[in-house]
mmCIF file of C-alpha atoms in Angstrom:
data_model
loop_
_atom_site.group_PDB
_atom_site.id
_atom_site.type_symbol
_atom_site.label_atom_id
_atom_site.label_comp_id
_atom_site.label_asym_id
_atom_site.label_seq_id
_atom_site.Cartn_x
_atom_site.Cartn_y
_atom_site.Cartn_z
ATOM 1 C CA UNK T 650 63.156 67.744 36.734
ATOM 2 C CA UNK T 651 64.834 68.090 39.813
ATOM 3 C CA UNK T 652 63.274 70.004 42.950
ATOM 4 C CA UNK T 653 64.334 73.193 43.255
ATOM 5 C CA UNK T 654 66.535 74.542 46.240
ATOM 6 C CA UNK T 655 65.610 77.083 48.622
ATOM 7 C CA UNK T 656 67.599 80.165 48.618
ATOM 8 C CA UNK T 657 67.836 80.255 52.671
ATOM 9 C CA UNK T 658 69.282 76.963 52.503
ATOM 10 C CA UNK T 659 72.706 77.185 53.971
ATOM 11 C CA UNK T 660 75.395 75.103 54.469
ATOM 12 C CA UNK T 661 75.603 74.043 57.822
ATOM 13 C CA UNK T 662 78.702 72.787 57.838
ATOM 14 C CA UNK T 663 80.896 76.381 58.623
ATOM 15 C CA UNK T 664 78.500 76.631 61.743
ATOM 16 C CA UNK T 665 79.491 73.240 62.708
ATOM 17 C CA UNK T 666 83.195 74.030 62.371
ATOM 18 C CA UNK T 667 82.804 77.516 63.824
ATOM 19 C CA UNK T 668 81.074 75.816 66.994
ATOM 20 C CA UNK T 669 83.534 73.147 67.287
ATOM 21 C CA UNK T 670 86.616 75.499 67.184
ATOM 22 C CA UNK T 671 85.017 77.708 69.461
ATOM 23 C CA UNK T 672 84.567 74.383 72.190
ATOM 24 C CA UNK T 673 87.420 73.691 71.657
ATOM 25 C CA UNK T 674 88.977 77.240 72.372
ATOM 26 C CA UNK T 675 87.016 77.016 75.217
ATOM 27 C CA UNK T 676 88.220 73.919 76.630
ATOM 28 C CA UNK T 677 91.883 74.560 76.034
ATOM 29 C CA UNK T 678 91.066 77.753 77.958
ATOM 30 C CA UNK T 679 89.450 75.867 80.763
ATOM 31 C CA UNK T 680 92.254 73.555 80.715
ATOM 32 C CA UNK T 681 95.338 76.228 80.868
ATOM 33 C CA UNK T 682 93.538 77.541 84.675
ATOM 34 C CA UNK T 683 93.643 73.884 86.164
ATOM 35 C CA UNK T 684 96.644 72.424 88.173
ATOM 36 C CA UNK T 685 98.029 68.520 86.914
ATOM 37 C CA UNK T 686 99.947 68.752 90.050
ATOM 38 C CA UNK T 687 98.705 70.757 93.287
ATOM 39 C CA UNK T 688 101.750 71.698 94.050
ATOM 40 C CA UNK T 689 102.452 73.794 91.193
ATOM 41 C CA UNK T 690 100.523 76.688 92.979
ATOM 42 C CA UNK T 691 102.846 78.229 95.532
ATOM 43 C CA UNK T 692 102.855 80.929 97.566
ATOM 44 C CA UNK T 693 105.412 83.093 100.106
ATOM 45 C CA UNK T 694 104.882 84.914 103.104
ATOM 46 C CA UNK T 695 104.611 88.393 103.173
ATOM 47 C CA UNK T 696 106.987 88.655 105.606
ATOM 48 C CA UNK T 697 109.669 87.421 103.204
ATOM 49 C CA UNK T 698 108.906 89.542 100.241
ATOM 50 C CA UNK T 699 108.885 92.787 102.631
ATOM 51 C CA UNK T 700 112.332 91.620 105.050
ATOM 52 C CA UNK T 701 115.510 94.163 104.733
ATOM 53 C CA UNK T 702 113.288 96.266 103.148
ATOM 54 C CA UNK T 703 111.982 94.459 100.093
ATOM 55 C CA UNK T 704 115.671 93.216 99.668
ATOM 56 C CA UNK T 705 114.175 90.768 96.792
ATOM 57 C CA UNK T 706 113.525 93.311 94.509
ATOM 58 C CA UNK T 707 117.453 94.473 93.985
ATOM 59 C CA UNK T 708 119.222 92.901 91.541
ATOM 60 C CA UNK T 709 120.513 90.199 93.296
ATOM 61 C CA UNK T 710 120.787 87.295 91.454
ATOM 62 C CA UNK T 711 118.250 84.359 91.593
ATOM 63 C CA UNK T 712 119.169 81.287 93.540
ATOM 64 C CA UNK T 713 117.411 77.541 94.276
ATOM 65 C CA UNK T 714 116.833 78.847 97.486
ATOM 66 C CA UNK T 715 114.144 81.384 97.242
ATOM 67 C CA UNK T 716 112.076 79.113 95.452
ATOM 68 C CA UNK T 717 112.237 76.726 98.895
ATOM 69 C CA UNK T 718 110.942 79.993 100.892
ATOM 70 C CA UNK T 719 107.954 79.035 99.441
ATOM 71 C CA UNK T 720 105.268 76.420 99.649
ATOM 72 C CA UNK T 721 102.376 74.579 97.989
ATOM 73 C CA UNK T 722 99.274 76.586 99.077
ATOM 74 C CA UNK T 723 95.488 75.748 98.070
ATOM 75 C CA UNK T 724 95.099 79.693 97.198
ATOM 76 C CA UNK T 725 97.174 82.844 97.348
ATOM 77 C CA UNK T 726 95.852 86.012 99.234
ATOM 78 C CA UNK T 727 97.530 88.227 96.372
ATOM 79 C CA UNK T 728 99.205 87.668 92.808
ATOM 80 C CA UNK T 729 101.868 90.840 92.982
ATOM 81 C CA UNK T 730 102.922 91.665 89.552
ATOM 82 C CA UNK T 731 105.828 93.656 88.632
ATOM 83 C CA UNK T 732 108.444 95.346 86.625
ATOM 84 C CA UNK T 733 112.333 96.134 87.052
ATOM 85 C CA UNK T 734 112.189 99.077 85.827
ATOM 86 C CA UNK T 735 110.456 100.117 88.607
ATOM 87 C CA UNK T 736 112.463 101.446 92.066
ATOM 88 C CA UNK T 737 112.690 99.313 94.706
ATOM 89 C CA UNK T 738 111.444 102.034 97.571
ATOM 90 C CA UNK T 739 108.191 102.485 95.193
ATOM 91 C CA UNK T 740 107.065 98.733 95.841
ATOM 92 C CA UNK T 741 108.336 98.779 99.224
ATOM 93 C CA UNK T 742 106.450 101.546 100.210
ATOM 94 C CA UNK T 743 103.395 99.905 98.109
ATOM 95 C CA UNK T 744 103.642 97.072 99.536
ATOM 96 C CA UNK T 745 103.677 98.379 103.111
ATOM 97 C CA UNK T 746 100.273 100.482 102.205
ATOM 98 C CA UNK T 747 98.614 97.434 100.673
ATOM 99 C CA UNK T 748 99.222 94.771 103.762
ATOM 100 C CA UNK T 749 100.476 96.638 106.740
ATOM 101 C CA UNK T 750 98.316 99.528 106.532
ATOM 102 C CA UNK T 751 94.861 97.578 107.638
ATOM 103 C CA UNK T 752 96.881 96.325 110.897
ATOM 104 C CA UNK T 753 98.701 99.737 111.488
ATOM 105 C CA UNK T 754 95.342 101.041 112.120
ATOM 106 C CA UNK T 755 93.787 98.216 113.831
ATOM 107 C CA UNK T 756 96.863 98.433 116.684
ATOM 108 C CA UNK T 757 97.060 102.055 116.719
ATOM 109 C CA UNK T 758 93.118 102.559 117.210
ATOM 110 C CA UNK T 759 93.895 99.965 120.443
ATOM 111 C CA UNK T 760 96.762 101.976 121.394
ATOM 112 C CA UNK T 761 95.052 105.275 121.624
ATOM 113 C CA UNK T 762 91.958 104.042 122.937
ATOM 114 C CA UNK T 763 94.266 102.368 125.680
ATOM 115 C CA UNK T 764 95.788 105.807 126.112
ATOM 116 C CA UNK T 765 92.640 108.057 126.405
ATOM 117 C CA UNK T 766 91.314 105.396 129.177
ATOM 118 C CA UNK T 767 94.423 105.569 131.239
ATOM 119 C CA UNK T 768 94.319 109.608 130.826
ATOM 120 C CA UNK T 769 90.651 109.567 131.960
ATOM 121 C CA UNK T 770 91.388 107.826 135.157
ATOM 122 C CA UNK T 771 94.572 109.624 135.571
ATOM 123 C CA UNK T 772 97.070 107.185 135.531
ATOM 124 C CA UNK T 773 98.767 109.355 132.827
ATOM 125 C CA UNK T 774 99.582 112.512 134.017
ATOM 126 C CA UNK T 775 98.065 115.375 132.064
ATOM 127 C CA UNK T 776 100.286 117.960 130.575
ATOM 128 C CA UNK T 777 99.190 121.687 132.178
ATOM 129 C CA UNK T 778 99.016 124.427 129.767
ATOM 130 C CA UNK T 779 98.094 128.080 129.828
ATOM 131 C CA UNK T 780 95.454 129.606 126.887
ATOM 132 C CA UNK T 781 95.255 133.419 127.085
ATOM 133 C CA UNK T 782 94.646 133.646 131.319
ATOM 134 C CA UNK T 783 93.517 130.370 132.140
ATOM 135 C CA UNK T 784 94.401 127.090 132.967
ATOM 136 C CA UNK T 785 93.863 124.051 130.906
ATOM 137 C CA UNK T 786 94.407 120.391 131.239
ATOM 138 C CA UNK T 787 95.379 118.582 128.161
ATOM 139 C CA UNK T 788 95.891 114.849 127.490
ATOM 140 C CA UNK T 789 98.367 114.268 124.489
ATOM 141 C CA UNK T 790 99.327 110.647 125.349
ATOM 142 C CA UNK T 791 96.765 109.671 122.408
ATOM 143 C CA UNK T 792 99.522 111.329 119.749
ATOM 144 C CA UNK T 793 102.072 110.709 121.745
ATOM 145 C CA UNK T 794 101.709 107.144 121.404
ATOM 146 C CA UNK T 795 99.507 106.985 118.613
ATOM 147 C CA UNK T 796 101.714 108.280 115.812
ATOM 148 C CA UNK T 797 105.087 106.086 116.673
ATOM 149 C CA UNK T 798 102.452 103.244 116.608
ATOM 150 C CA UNK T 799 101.242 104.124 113.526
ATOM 151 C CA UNK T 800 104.401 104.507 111.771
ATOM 152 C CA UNK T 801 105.935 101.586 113.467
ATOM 153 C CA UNK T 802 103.191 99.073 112.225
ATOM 154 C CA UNK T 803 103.364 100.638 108.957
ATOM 155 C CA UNK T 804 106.994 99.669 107.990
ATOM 156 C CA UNK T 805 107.337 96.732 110.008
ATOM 157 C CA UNK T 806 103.726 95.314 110.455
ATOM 158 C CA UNK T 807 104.162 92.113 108.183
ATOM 159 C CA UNK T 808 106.841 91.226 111.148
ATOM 160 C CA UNK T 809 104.272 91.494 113.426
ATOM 161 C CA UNK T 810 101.783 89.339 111.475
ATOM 162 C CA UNK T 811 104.738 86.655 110.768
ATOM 163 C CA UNK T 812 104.258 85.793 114.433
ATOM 164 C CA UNK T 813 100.736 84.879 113.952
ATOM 165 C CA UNK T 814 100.319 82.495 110.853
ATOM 166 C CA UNK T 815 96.881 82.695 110.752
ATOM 167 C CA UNK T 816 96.934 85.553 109.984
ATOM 168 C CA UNK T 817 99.983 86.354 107.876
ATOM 169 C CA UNK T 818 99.059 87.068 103.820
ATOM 170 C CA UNK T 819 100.206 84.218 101.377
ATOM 171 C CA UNK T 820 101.071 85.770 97.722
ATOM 172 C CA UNK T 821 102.737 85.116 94.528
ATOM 173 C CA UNK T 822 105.863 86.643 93.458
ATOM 174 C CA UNK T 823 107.862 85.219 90.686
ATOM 175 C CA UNK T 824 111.408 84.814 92.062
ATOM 176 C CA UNK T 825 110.112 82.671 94.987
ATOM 177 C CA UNK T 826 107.309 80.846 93.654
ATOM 178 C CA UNK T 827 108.780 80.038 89.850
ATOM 179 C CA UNK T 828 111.707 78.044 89.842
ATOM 180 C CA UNK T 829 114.480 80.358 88.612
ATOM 181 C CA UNK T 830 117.427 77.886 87.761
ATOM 182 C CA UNK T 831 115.727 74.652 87.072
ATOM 183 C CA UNK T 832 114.607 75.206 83.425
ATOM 184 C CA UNK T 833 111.888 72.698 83.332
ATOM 185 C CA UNK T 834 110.474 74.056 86.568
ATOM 186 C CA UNK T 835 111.059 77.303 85.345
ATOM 187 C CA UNK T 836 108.794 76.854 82.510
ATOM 188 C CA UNK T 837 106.030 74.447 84.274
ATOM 189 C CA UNK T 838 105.564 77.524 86.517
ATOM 190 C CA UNK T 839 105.480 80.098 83.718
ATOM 191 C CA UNK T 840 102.739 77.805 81.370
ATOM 192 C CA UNK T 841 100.724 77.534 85.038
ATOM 193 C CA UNK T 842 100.714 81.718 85.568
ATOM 194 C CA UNK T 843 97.087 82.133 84.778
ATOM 195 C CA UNK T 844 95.955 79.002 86.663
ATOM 196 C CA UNK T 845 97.984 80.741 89.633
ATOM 197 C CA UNK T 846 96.369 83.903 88.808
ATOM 198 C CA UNK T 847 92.838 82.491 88.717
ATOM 199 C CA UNK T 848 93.500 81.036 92.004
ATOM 200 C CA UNK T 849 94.274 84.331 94.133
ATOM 201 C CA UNK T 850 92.113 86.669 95.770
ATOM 202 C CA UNK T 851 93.499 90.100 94.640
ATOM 203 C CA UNK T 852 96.147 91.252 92.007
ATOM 204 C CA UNK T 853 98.525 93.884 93.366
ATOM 205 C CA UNK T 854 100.365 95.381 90.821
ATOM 206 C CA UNK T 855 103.626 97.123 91.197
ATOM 207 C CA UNK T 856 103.732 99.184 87.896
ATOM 208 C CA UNK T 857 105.058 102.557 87.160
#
């Protein structure tokens, strides 16, 4: 007679097939966040996303030469993802919050520091006012100068940074760094979004 089979015998093939759709799975998904070609992965200065007030995010229509306003980077300092439907003024003023803010305060900490050490030794005049019946010297060059400062690096700060490329942010934004009018470009860019994604720093999203 034949031996008889064990009832916890299982088939291992559907584990087998399970594994081997799962590797691969895995491996396509590896695949999709490489680059065939470096210079697929682009990026574009902050300073040209936020010029004439964020002027590339009105409904003007998409031309060969935004994507040239950007270039092959090795990684992107932000992936900014948006929608239309969204105003214009809300990303600008986003935007402005997200990259200008951290220099705003950097040069407006100097500036008032700057001003409180030129009040101290009196090269600024102090402004004389009178509290109830006595005198009192007060030093307001610190708002004086501090708050135009402020508000000055805070809407135009990325044209500040644009002077020092070191230091200037590189990010992603679809109508520069996808090819709008070349359709094959177009779509190598598109299949390569979460390769670009995987290669940026932050994700700034301009949603509403």
């Amino acid at each position: 007679s034949s031996p008889a089979s064990h009832p916890t015998d299982a088939d291992p093939q559907p584990e087998l097939a399970r594994a081997d759709t799962a590797t691969r799975i895995t491996a396509e998904a590896l695949e999709a966040l490489r680059f065939k070609d470096p210079d697929i992965l682009r990026g574009t200065r902050i300073s040209h996303v936020l010029r004439r007030h964020a002027r590339i995010f009105s409904d003007r229509p998409c031309t060969a030469e935004l994507f040239q306003e950007s270039q092959p980077v090795d990684h992107l300092d932000a992936f900014i993802s948006h929608n239309w439907s969204t105003r214009r003024e809300d990303k600008l003023l986003a935007l402005q919050l997200q990259f200008n803010l951290p220099p705003a305060i950097a040069v407006t900490l100097v500036v008032i520091c700057g001003a409180w050490a030129l009040q101290v030794t009196r090269v600024l005049p102090h402004i004389q006012e009178v509290f109830h019946t006595y005198d009192s010297a007060m030093g307001c060059w610190c708002q004086i100068l501090g708050v135009p400062t402020f508000l000055l690096m805070l809407c135009y700060g990325h044209t500040f940074t644009a002077m020092l490329p070191w230091a200037e942010p590189f990010v992603f934004l679809d109508k520069y760094c996808v090819h709008q009018t070349d359709a094959m470009l177009k779509r190598q860019g598109i299949e390569h979004l979460p390769a670009m994604l995987s290669y940026s720093w932050r994700m700034v999203v301009l949603y509403s």
